[in-house]
């Protein structure tokens, strides 16, 4: 299938590691010019190098999506450098789990500020440019955890918020040729997850509720993201695609 995105500009946040990195690589393989944005400058740099070595086009950007001014500047830089942004993959995120009774204000706010407000910051800067050109694809990273999980009130709320943001903007931007969709991954085998001391427990608990008895791979999320980011998905908007081995709740 020709995805129709050759030479398009794709900005992927949190692209230094895990799912975001897989998305950046996959978009580059389809011929996109990829902006690899991450708060971790070293990770963004090595991801961009990696893509360039594989004969893709990439630009590394150190960016904290939770801060509005740097996002504004970064978008202006990309527009000046590459002339437009066709695809935004809002992937940057993190978790700081804990029981609700002792969840600190910072623990709540930090997760909301990156996972939800960070997506708002990026869309606010980029969607008007897309709308002015009459074309755009926005893919937001939600999570199966929007259904809820123990010790994840902050994370689940942020990801449920991502779904609300996605559906509202699908309606708001539909007439201007910009689609807004979300993907909701379940348990995905990233390096970060594999390093967690409680990895075996998390894995066993997740697999118990999954019809497909294995963890997902970052590339499997990237495949879905690339399709939703492509010219071929133009009649799909406001959708939340679960990539969770059949586990929903
Ligand atoms: P996942 O399993 O979702 O892929 P990772 O932790 O492997 O999780 O990847 C998330 C990426 O998001 C990391 O590269 C991390 O540096 C990045 N990130 C976290 N917070 C921010 C932020 N505020 N701005 C930009 N990128 C961020």
Short mmCIF file of N, CA and C in Angstrom, two decimals, residues 34-203:
data_model
loop_
_atom_site.label_atom_id
_atom_site.label_comp_id
_atom_site.label_asym_id
_atom_site.label_seq_id
_atom_site.Cartn_x
_atom_site.Cartn_y
_atom_site.Cartn_z
N UNK A 34 11.69 13.47 9.42
CA UNK A 34 11.18 13.30 10.78
C UNK A 34 11.90 14.22 11.77
N UNK A 35 11.12 14.96 12.53
CA UNK A 35 11.66 15.73 13.64
C UNK A 35 11.57 14.86 14.88
N UNK A 36 12.74 14.53 15.40
CA UNK A 36 12.84 13.64 16.56
C UNK A 36 12.96 14.52 17.80
N UNK A 37 11.83 14.74 18.47
CA UNK A 37 11.83 15.65 19.63
C UNK A 37 11.76 14.86 20.92
N UNK A 38 12.60 15.23 21.88
CA UNK A 38 12.58 14.54 23.18
C UNK A 38 13.19 15.47 24.22
N UNK A 39 12.71 15.33 25.45
CA UNK A 39 13.29 16.11 26.55
C UNK A 39 14.73 15.65 26.79
N UNK A 40 15.02 14.42 26.44
CA UNK A 40 16.35 13.84 26.59
C UNK A 40 17.12 14.12 25.28
N UNK A 41 17.96 15.17 25.33
CA UNK A 41 18.63 15.63 24.10
C UNK A 41 19.53 14.54 23.52
N UNK A 42 20.19 13.79 24.39
CA UNK A 42 21.10 12.75 23.91
C UNK A 42 20.32 11.66 23.18
N UNK A 43 19.18 11.29 23.74
CA UNK A 43 18.35 10.25 23.11
C UNK A 43 17.82 10.75 21.77
N UNK A 44 17.42 12.01 21.71
CA UNK A 44 16.92 12.58 20.45
C UNK A 44 18.04 12.57 19.41
N UNK A 45 19.24 12.95 19.84
CA UNK A 45 20.39 12.98 18.93
C UNK A 45 20.72 11.61 18.39
N UNK A 46 20.76 10.61 19.26
CA UNK A 46 21.15 9.29 18.76
C UNK A 46 20.04 8.67 17.92
N UNK A 47 18.79 9.00 18.22
CA UNK A 47 17.68 8.50 17.38
C UNK A 47 17.78 9.10 15.98
N UNK A 48 18.07 10.39 15.93
CA UNK A 48 18.18 11.06 14.62
C UNK A 48 19.35 10.49 13.82
N UNK A 49 20.46 10.22 14.52
CA UNK A 49 21.64 9.63 13.85
C UNK A 49 21.31 8.26 13.27
N UNK A 50 20.61 7.51 14.09
CA UNK A 50 20.16 6.18 13.71
C UNK A 50 19.35 6.21 12.42
N UNK A 51 18.43 7.14 12.36
CA UNK A 51 17.56 7.28 11.18
C UNK A 51 18.39 7.71 9.97
N UNK A 52 19.30 8.64 10.21
CA UNK A 52 20.14 9.13 9.10
C UNK A 52 21.01 8.01 8.56
N UNK A 53 21.56 7.19 9.49
CA UNK A 53 22.40 6.06 9.06
C UNK A 53 21.61 5.09 8.18
N UNK A 54 20.31 4.98 8.49
CA UNK A 54 19.45 4.08 7.70
C UNK A 54 18.92 4.80 6.44
N UNK A 55 19.58 5.90 6.09
CA UNK A 55 19.26 6.69 4.90
C UNK A 55 17.94 7.43 4.99
N UNK A 56 17.48 7.69 6.22
CA UNK A 56 16.29 8.52 6.39
C UNK A 56 16.70 9.96 6.63
N UNK A 57 15.69 10.82 6.70
CA UNK A 57 15.97 12.24 6.99
C UNK A 57 15.43 12.56 8.38
N UNK A 58 16.30 13.08 9.23
CA UNK A 58 15.86 13.37 10.60
C UNK A 58 16.53 14.61 11.14
N UNK A 59 15.80 15.27 12.02
CA UNK A 59 16.30 16.46 12.70
C UNK A 59 16.05 16.26 14.19
N UNK A 60 17.11 16.35 14.99
CA UNK A 60 16.94 16.16 16.44
C UNK A 60 16.58 17.47 17.11
N UNK A 61 15.69 17.38 18.09
CA UNK A 61 15.25 18.58 18.79
C UNK A 61 15.10 18.26 20.28
N UNK A 62 15.79 19.03 21.14
CA UNK A 62 15.59 18.86 22.58
C UNK A 62 14.36 19.67 22.96
N UNK A 63 13.35 19.00 23.47
CA UNK A 63 12.08 19.70 23.73
C UNK A 63 11.33 19.11 24.91
N UNK A 64 10.94 20.00 25.83
CA UNK A 64 10.07 19.61 26.93
C UNK A 64 8.65 20.06 26.56
N UNK A 65 7.79 19.10 26.22
CA UNK A 65 6.45 19.45 25.73
C UNK A 65 5.56 20.06 26.80
N UNK A 66 5.96 19.92 28.06
CA UNK A 66 5.12 20.46 29.14
C UNK A 66 5.25 21.98 29.27
N UNK A 67 6.21 22.56 28.54
CA UNK A 67 6.42 24.01 28.66
C UNK A 67 6.01 24.71 27.36
N UNK A 68 5.04 25.62 27.46
CA UNK A 68 4.46 26.21 26.24
C UNK A 68 5.45 26.98 25.37
N UNK A 69 6.33 27.76 25.99
CA UNK A 69 7.21 28.62 25.19
C UNK A 69 8.20 27.82 24.34
N UNK A 70 8.90 26.83 24.93
CA UNK A 70 9.78 26.01 24.10
C UNK A 70 9.05 25.29 22.97
N UNK A 71 7.81 24.90 23.21
CA UNK A 71 7.05 24.23 22.13
C UNK A 71 6.82 25.23 21.00
N UNK A 72 6.44 26.45 21.37
CA UNK A 72 6.21 27.50 20.36
C UNK A 72 7.48 27.71 19.52
N UNK A 73 8.61 27.82 20.23
CA UNK A 73 9.89 28.06 19.53
C UNK A 73 10.27 26.89 18.63
N UNK A 74 10.07 25.69 19.15
CA UNK A 74 10.45 24.49 18.39
C UNK A 74 9.64 24.40 17.10
N UNK A 75 8.36 24.66 17.21
CA UNK A 75 7.50 24.58 16.02
C UNK A 75 7.92 25.64 15.00
N UNK A 76 8.23 26.84 15.49
CA UNK A 76 8.68 27.90 14.58
C UNK A 76 9.97 27.49 13.87
N UNK A 77 10.87 26.84 14.62
CA UNK A 77 12.14 26.37 14.05
C UNK A 77 11.90 25.34 12.94
N UNK A 78 11.02 24.39 13.23
CA UNK A 78 10.74 23.34 12.24
C UNK A 78 10.09 23.94 11.00
N UNK A 79 9.16 24.86 11.20
CA UNK A 79 8.50 25.49 10.05
C UNK A 79 9.51 26.26 9.21
N UNK A 80 10.46 26.91 9.89
CA UNK A 80 11.49 27.67 9.16
C UNK A 80 12.41 26.71 8.40
N UNK A 81 12.72 25.57 9.03
CA UNK A 81 13.67 24.62 8.46
C UNK A 81 13.08 23.82 7.31
N UNK A 82 11.86 23.31 7.51
CA UNK A 82 11.28 22.38 6.54
C UNK A 82 9.99 22.89 5.89
N UNK A 83 9.55 24.08 6.28
CA UNK A 83 8.45 24.74 5.56
C UNK A 83 7.04 24.32 5.93
N UNK A 84 6.88 23.30 6.74
CA UNK A 84 5.53 22.88 7.12
C UNK A 84 5.59 21.66 8.01
N UNK A 85 4.47 21.30 8.59
CA UNK A 85 4.39 20.05 9.36
C UNK A 85 3.11 19.35 8.90
N UNK A 86 3.25 18.14 8.39
CA UNK A 86 2.09 17.39 7.89
C UNK A 86 1.54 16.43 8.94
N UNK A 87 2.46 15.94 9.78
CA UNK A 87 2.10 14.88 10.72
C UNK A 87 2.63 15.25 12.10
N UNK A 88 1.76 15.12 13.09
CA UNK A 88 2.20 15.28 14.49
C UNK A 88 1.87 13.99 15.24
N UNK A 89 2.90 13.38 15.80
CA UNK A 89 2.66 12.22 16.67
C UNK A 89 2.98 12.66 18.10
N UNK A 90 1.92 12.83 18.87
CA UNK A 90 2.02 13.32 20.24
C UNK A 90 2.27 12.13 21.17
N UNK A 91 3.52 11.79 21.33
CA UNK A 91 3.84 10.55 22.04
C UNK A 91 4.50 10.77 23.41
N UNK A 92 5.13 11.92 23.62
CA UNK A 92 5.89 12.11 24.87
C UNK A 92 5.02 11.80 26.08
N UNK A 93 5.58 11.06 27.01
CA UNK A 93 4.80 10.74 28.20
C UNK A 93 5.64 10.05 29.25
N UNK A 94 5.10 10.00 30.45
CA UNK A 94 5.75 9.23 31.50
C UNK A 94 4.75 8.95 32.60
N UNK A 95 5.15 8.08 33.51
CA UNK A 95 4.24 7.74 34.61
C UNK A 95 4.97 7.88 35.93
N UNK A 96 4.20 8.19 36.94
CA UNK A 96 4.74 8.21 38.30
C UNK A 96 3.64 7.64 39.19
N UNK A 97 3.62 6.32 39.29
CA UNK A 97 2.51 5.62 39.95
C UNK A 97 2.56 5.76 41.46
N UNK A 98 1.40 5.60 42.08
CA UNK A 98 1.34 5.58 43.54
C UNK A 98 -0.10 5.49 44.02
N UNK A 99 -0.27 5.02 45.27
CA UNK A 99 -1.61 4.95 45.84
C UNK A 99 -2.20 6.36 45.99
N UNK A 100 -3.50 6.46 45.78
CA UNK A 100 -4.14 7.77 45.73
C UNK A 100 -3.97 8.56 47.05
N UNK A 101 -3.99 7.86 48.17
CA UNK A 101 -3.93 8.55 49.47
C UNK A 101 -2.63 9.30 49.71
N UNK A 102 -1.59 8.89 49.04
CA UNK A 102 -0.29 9.55 49.23
C UNK A 102 0.25 10.14 47.91
N UNK A 103 -0.65 10.29 46.96
CA UNK A 103 -0.19 10.88 45.69
C UNK A 103 0.02 12.38 45.89
N UNK A 104 1.24 12.84 45.62
CA UNK A 104 1.55 14.25 45.87
C UNK A 104 0.99 15.12 44.75
N UNK A 105 0.89 16.42 45.05
CA UNK A 105 0.43 17.36 44.01
C UNK A 105 1.36 17.30 42.80
N UNK A 106 2.66 17.19 43.06
CA UNK A 106 3.63 17.16 41.95
C UNK A 106 3.46 15.89 41.13
N UNK A 107 3.22 14.79 41.82
CA UNK A 107 3.04 13.50 41.14
C UNK A 107 1.82 13.57 40.19
N UNK A 108 0.78 14.21 40.65
CA UNK A 108 -0.41 14.39 39.82
C UNK A 108 -0.11 15.37 38.67
N UNK A 109 0.41 16.54 39.04
CA UNK A 109 0.57 17.62 38.06
C UNK A 109 1.61 17.26 36.99
N UNK A 110 2.71 16.64 37.39
CA UNK A 110 3.77 16.33 36.41
C UNK A 110 3.26 15.40 35.32
N UNK A 111 2.50 14.40 35.74
CA UNK A 111 1.98 13.43 34.77
C UNK A 111 0.95 14.10 33.85
N UNK A 112 0.07 14.92 34.43
CA UNK A 112 -0.91 15.63 33.61
C UNK A 112 -0.22 16.61 32.65
N UNK A 113 0.79 17.30 33.17
CA UNK A 113 1.46 18.34 32.36
C UNK A 113 2.18 17.78 31.16
N UNK A 114 2.76 16.61 31.30
CA UNK A 114 3.45 16.01 30.16
C UNK A 114 2.44 15.27 29.27
N UNK A 115 1.70 14.35 29.86
CA UNK A 115 0.88 13.43 29.05
C UNK A 115 -0.29 14.11 28.36
N UNK A 116 -0.92 15.06 29.05
CA UNK A 116 -2.11 15.70 28.47
C UNK A 116 -1.84 17.13 28.01
N UNK A 117 -1.32 17.96 28.92
CA UNK A 117 -1.09 19.37 28.55
C UNK A 117 -0.02 19.48 27.47
N UNK A 118 0.95 18.57 27.49
CA UNK A 118 2.00 18.57 26.46
C UNK A 118 1.39 18.37 25.07
N UNK A 119 0.41 17.50 24.99
CA UNK A 119 -0.25 17.27 23.69
C UNK A 119 -1.00 18.53 23.26
N UNK A 120 -1.67 19.15 24.24
CA UNK A 120 -2.38 20.41 23.95
C UNK A 120 -1.40 21.46 23.42
N UNK A 121 -0.26 21.61 24.08
CA UNK A 121 0.72 22.61 23.64
C UNK A 121 1.13 22.39 22.18
N UNK A 122 1.44 21.15 21.85
CA UNK A 122 1.91 20.86 20.48
C UNK A 122 0.79 21.10 19.46
N UNK A 123 -0.41 20.64 19.79
CA UNK A 123 -1.52 20.79 18.83
C UNK A 123 -1.86 22.27 18.65
N UNK A 124 -1.83 23.01 19.74
CA UNK A 124 -2.17 24.44 19.64
C UNK A 124 -1.25 25.16 18.66
N UNK A 125 0.03 24.78 18.64
CA UNK A 125 0.97 25.45 17.74
C UNK A 125 0.88 24.94 16.31
N UNK A 126 0.59 23.65 16.17
CA UNK A 126 0.72 23.02 14.84
C UNK A 126 -0.60 22.97 14.06
N UNK A 127 -1.71 22.73 14.76
CA UNK A 127 -3.00 22.56 14.06
C UNK A 127 -3.37 23.76 13.19
N UNK A 128 -3.15 25.00 13.63
CA UNK A 128 -3.51 26.13 12.76
C UNK A 128 -2.74 26.13 11.44
N UNK A 129 -1.47 25.70 11.47
CA UNK A 129 -0.69 25.61 10.22
C UNK A 129 -1.26 24.52 9.32
N UNK A 130 -1.60 23.40 9.92
CA UNK A 130 -2.19 22.31 9.13
C UNK A 130 -3.51 22.78 8.52
N UNK A 131 -4.35 23.41 9.34
CA UNK A 131 -5.67 23.85 8.87
C UNK A 131 -5.53 24.86 7.73
N UNK A 132 -4.54 25.74 7.85
CA UNK A 132 -4.34 26.76 6.81
C UNK A 132 -3.95 26.11 5.47
N UNK A 133 -3.25 24.97 5.55
CA UNK A 133 -2.85 24.28 4.32
C UNK A 133 -3.88 23.24 3.89
N UNK A 134 -4.89 23.02 4.73
CA UNK A 134 -5.98 22.11 4.37
C UNK A 134 -5.63 20.64 4.47
N UNK A 135 -4.55 20.33 5.21
CA UNK A 135 -4.16 18.92 5.37
C UNK A 135 -3.37 18.74 6.66
N UNK A 136 -3.66 17.68 7.36
CA UNK A 136 -2.85 17.34 8.53
C UNK A 136 -3.30 16.04 9.15
N UNK A 137 -2.37 15.39 9.82
CA UNK A 137 -2.67 14.14 10.54
C UNK A 137 -2.09 14.27 11.94
N UNK A 138 -2.96 14.16 12.93
CA UNK A 138 -2.50 14.21 14.31
C UNK A 138 -2.81 12.85 14.95
N UNK A 139 -1.80 12.24 15.54
CA UNK A 139 -2.01 10.96 16.22
C UNK A 139 -1.54 11.12 17.67
N UNK A 140 -2.46 10.96 18.58
CA UNK A 140 -2.17 11.14 20.01
C UNK A 140 -1.97 9.80 20.70
N UNK A 141 -0.97 9.74 21.57
CA UNK A 141 -0.71 8.50 22.30
C UNK A 141 -1.60 8.47 23.55
N UNK A 142 -2.62 7.60 23.51
CA UNK A 142 -3.41 7.33 24.71
C UNK A 142 -2.80 6.09 25.35
N UNK A 143 -3.59 5.30 26.01
CA UNK A 143 -3.11 4.05 26.61
C UNK A 143 -4.33 3.22 26.99
N UNK A 144 -4.16 1.91 26.96
CA UNK A 144 -5.24 1.05 27.46
C UNK A 144 -5.58 1.41 28.90
N UNK A 145 -4.60 1.99 29.60
CA UNK A 145 -4.79 2.34 31.01
C UNK A 145 -5.86 3.41 31.23
N UNK A 146 -6.41 3.97 30.14
CA UNK A 146 -7.51 4.93 30.37
C UNK A 146 -8.71 4.24 31.01
N UNK A 147 -8.76 2.91 30.90
CA UNK A 147 -9.83 2.16 31.57
C UNK A 147 -9.58 2.06 33.07
N UNK A 148 -8.34 2.33 33.48
CA UNK A 148 -8.00 2.29 34.90
C UNK A 148 -7.06 1.16 35.24
N UNK A 149 -6.26 1.39 36.28
CA UNK A 149 -5.30 0.41 36.79
C UNK A 149 -4.93 0.84 38.20
N UNK A 150 -4.54 -0.11 39.02
CA UNK A 150 -4.18 0.20 40.41
C UNK A 150 -2.97 1.14 40.45
N UNK A 151 -3.03 2.13 41.32
CA UNK A 151 -1.93 3.08 41.54
C UNK A 151 -1.62 3.96 40.32
N UNK A 152 -2.58 4.05 39.42
CA UNK A 152 -2.34 4.83 38.20
C UNK A 152 -3.42 5.89 37.99
N UNK A 153 -3.95 6.46 39.08
CA UNK A 153 -5.04 7.43 38.93
C UNK A 153 -4.60 8.61 38.06
N UNK A 154 -3.39 9.10 38.31
CA UNK A 154 -2.90 10.25 37.53
C UNK A 154 -2.71 9.88 36.06
N UNK A 155 -2.08 8.74 35.83
CA UNK A 155 -1.78 8.31 34.45
C UNK A 155 -3.09 8.01 33.70
N UNK A 156 -4.00 7.27 34.35
CA UNK A 156 -5.27 6.92 33.70
C UNK A 156 -6.07 8.18 33.37
N UNK A 157 -6.08 9.14 34.31
CA UNK A 157 -6.82 10.39 34.07
C UNK A 157 -6.19 11.16 32.90
N UNK A 158 -4.87 11.16 32.83
CA UNK A 158 -4.21 11.90 31.74
C UNK A 158 -4.54 11.25 30.40
N UNK A 159 -4.58 9.93 30.35
CA UNK A 159 -4.83 9.24 29.09
C UNK A 159 -6.31 9.29 28.71
N UNK A 160 -7.20 9.28 29.70
CA UNK A 160 -8.62 9.50 29.41
C UNK A 160 -8.79 10.91 28.85
N UNK A 161 -8.03 11.85 29.40
CA UNK A 161 -8.05 13.22 28.89
C UNK A 161 -7.60 13.30 27.45
N UNK A 162 -6.61 12.51 27.11
CA UNK A 162 -6.11 12.47 25.73
C UNK A 162 -7.24 12.05 24.78
N UNK A 163 -8.06 11.12 25.23
CA UNK A 163 -9.17 10.66 24.38
C UNK A 163 -10.20 11.78 24.19
N UNK A 164 -10.49 12.52 25.26
CA UNK A 164 -11.41 13.66 25.15
C UNK A 164 -10.86 14.72 24.21
N UNK A 165 -9.57 15.00 24.38
CA UNK A 165 -8.89 15.98 23.52
C UNK A 165 -8.99 15.55 22.05
N UNK A 166 -8.74 14.28 21.81
CA UNK A 166 -8.76 13.73 20.45
C UNK A 166 -10.14 13.88 19.82
N UNK A 167 -11.17 13.51 20.58
CA UNK A 167 -12.52 13.54 20.01
C UNK A 167 -13.00 14.96 19.79
N UNK A 168 -12.67 15.86 20.72
CA UNK A 168 -13.09 17.26 20.56
C UNK A 168 -12.42 17.88 19.34
N UNK A 169 -11.12 17.61 19.18
CA UNK A 169 -10.40 18.24 18.07
C UNK A 169 -10.73 17.60 16.73
N UNK A 170 -11.12 16.32 16.75
CA UNK A 170 -11.57 15.69 15.50
C UNK A 170 -12.77 16.46 14.96
N UNK A 171 -13.65 16.85 15.86
CA UNK A 171 -14.84 17.60 15.46
C UNK A 171 -14.45 19.02 15.02
N UNK A 172 -13.60 19.64 15.84
CA UNK A 172 -13.22 21.03 15.55
C UNK A 172 -12.44 21.18 14.24
N UNK A 173 -11.61 20.19 13.94
CA UNK A 173 -10.69 20.35 12.80
C UNK A 173 -11.11 19.58 11.56
N UNK A 174 -12.20 18.82 11.68
CA UNK A 174 -12.61 17.94 10.58
C UNK A 174 -12.79 18.65 9.25
N UNK A 175 -13.37 19.83 9.30
CA UNK A 175 -13.67 20.56 8.06
C UNK A 175 -12.42 21.11 7.39
N UNK A 176 -11.31 21.16 8.14
CA UNK A 176 -10.12 21.77 7.54
C UNK A 176 -9.12 20.73 7.04
N UNK A 177 -9.56 19.49 6.91
CA UNK A 177 -8.68 18.48 6.33
C UNK A 177 -7.68 17.89 7.31
N UNK A 178 -7.89 18.18 8.58
CA UNK A 178 -6.98 17.66 9.62
C UNK A 178 -7.71 16.56 10.38
N UNK A 179 -7.13 15.36 10.42
CA UNK A 179 -7.72 14.29 11.22
C UNK A 179 -6.98 14.17 12.54
N UNK A 180 -7.71 13.76 13.56
CA UNK A 180 -7.13 13.62 14.90
C UNK A 180 -7.57 12.28 15.46
N UNK A 181 -6.62 11.38 15.64
CA UNK A 181 -6.93 10.05 16.17
C UNK A 181 -6.00 9.72 17.32
N UNK A 182 -6.35 8.67 18.05
CA UNK A 182 -5.49 8.23 19.15
C UNK A 182 -5.24 6.74 19.03
N UNK A 183 -4.10 6.32 19.52
CA UNK A 183 -3.87 4.89 19.69
C UNK A 183 -3.72 4.62 21.19
N UNK A 184 -4.19 3.45 21.60
CA UNK A 184 -4.18 3.11 23.03
C UNK A 184 -3.46 1.77 23.21
N UNK A 185 -2.13 1.83 23.38
CA UNK A 185 -1.38 0.58 23.53
C UNK A 185 -1.62 -0.07 24.90
N UNK A 186 -1.57 -1.39 24.89
CA UNK A 186 -1.54 -2.14 26.14
C UNK A 186 -0.09 -2.33 26.55
N UNK A 187 0.24 -3.51 27.03
CA UNK A 187 1.61 -3.74 27.51
C UNK A 187 2.55 -3.92 26.31
N UNK A 188 3.52 -3.05 26.23
CA UNK A 188 4.46 -3.03 25.11
C UNK A 188 5.87 -3.23 25.66
N UNK A 189 6.60 -4.09 25.00
CA UNK A 189 7.94 -4.46 25.48
C UNK A 189 8.98 -3.41 25.10
N UNK A 190 9.04 -2.36 25.90
CA UNK A 190 10.08 -1.33 25.68
C UNK A 190 11.22 -1.59 26.66
N UNK A 191 12.35 -0.96 26.38
CA UNK A 191 13.50 -1.12 27.29
C UNK A 191 13.18 -0.62 28.68
N UNK A 192 12.47 0.54 28.73
CA UNK A 192 12.14 1.12 30.03
C UNK A 192 11.33 0.13 30.87
N UNK A 193 10.34 -0.49 30.26
CA UNK A 193 9.48 -1.43 31.00
C UNK A 193 10.29 -2.65 31.44
N UNK A 194 11.13 -3.15 30.55
CA UNK A 194 11.91 -4.35 30.88
C UNK A 194 12.86 -4.11 32.05
N UNK A 195 13.25 -2.85 32.24
CA UNK A 195 14.20 -2.52 33.33
C UNK A 195 13.52 -2.39 34.69
N UNK A 196 12.19 -2.26 34.71
CA UNK A 196 11.51 -2.04 35.99
C UNK A 196 11.65 -3.27 36.89
N UNK A 197 11.90 -3.06 38.21
CA UNK A 197 12.02 -4.21 39.10
C UNK A 197 10.76 -5.07 39.15
N UNK A 198 9.59 -4.42 38.95
CA UNK A 198 8.32 -5.16 39.03
C UNK A 198 7.86 -5.67 37.66
N UNK A 199 8.81 -5.72 36.69
CA UNK A 199 8.47 -6.09 35.32
C UNK A 199 7.74 -7.44 35.23
N UNK A 200 8.26 -8.45 35.91
CA UNK A 200 7.68 -9.80 35.82
C UNK A 200 6.22 -9.79 36.29
N UNK A 201 5.97 -9.05 37.37
CA UNK A 201 4.61 -8.95 37.93
C UNK A 201 3.66 -8.27 36.95
N UNK A 202 4.12 -7.14 36.41
CA UNK A 202 3.29 -6.37 35.48
C UNK A 202 2.95 -7.24 34.27
N UNK A 203 3.95 -7.94 33.79
CA UNK A 203 3.78 -8.79 32.62
C UNK A 203 2.74 -9.88 32.89
#
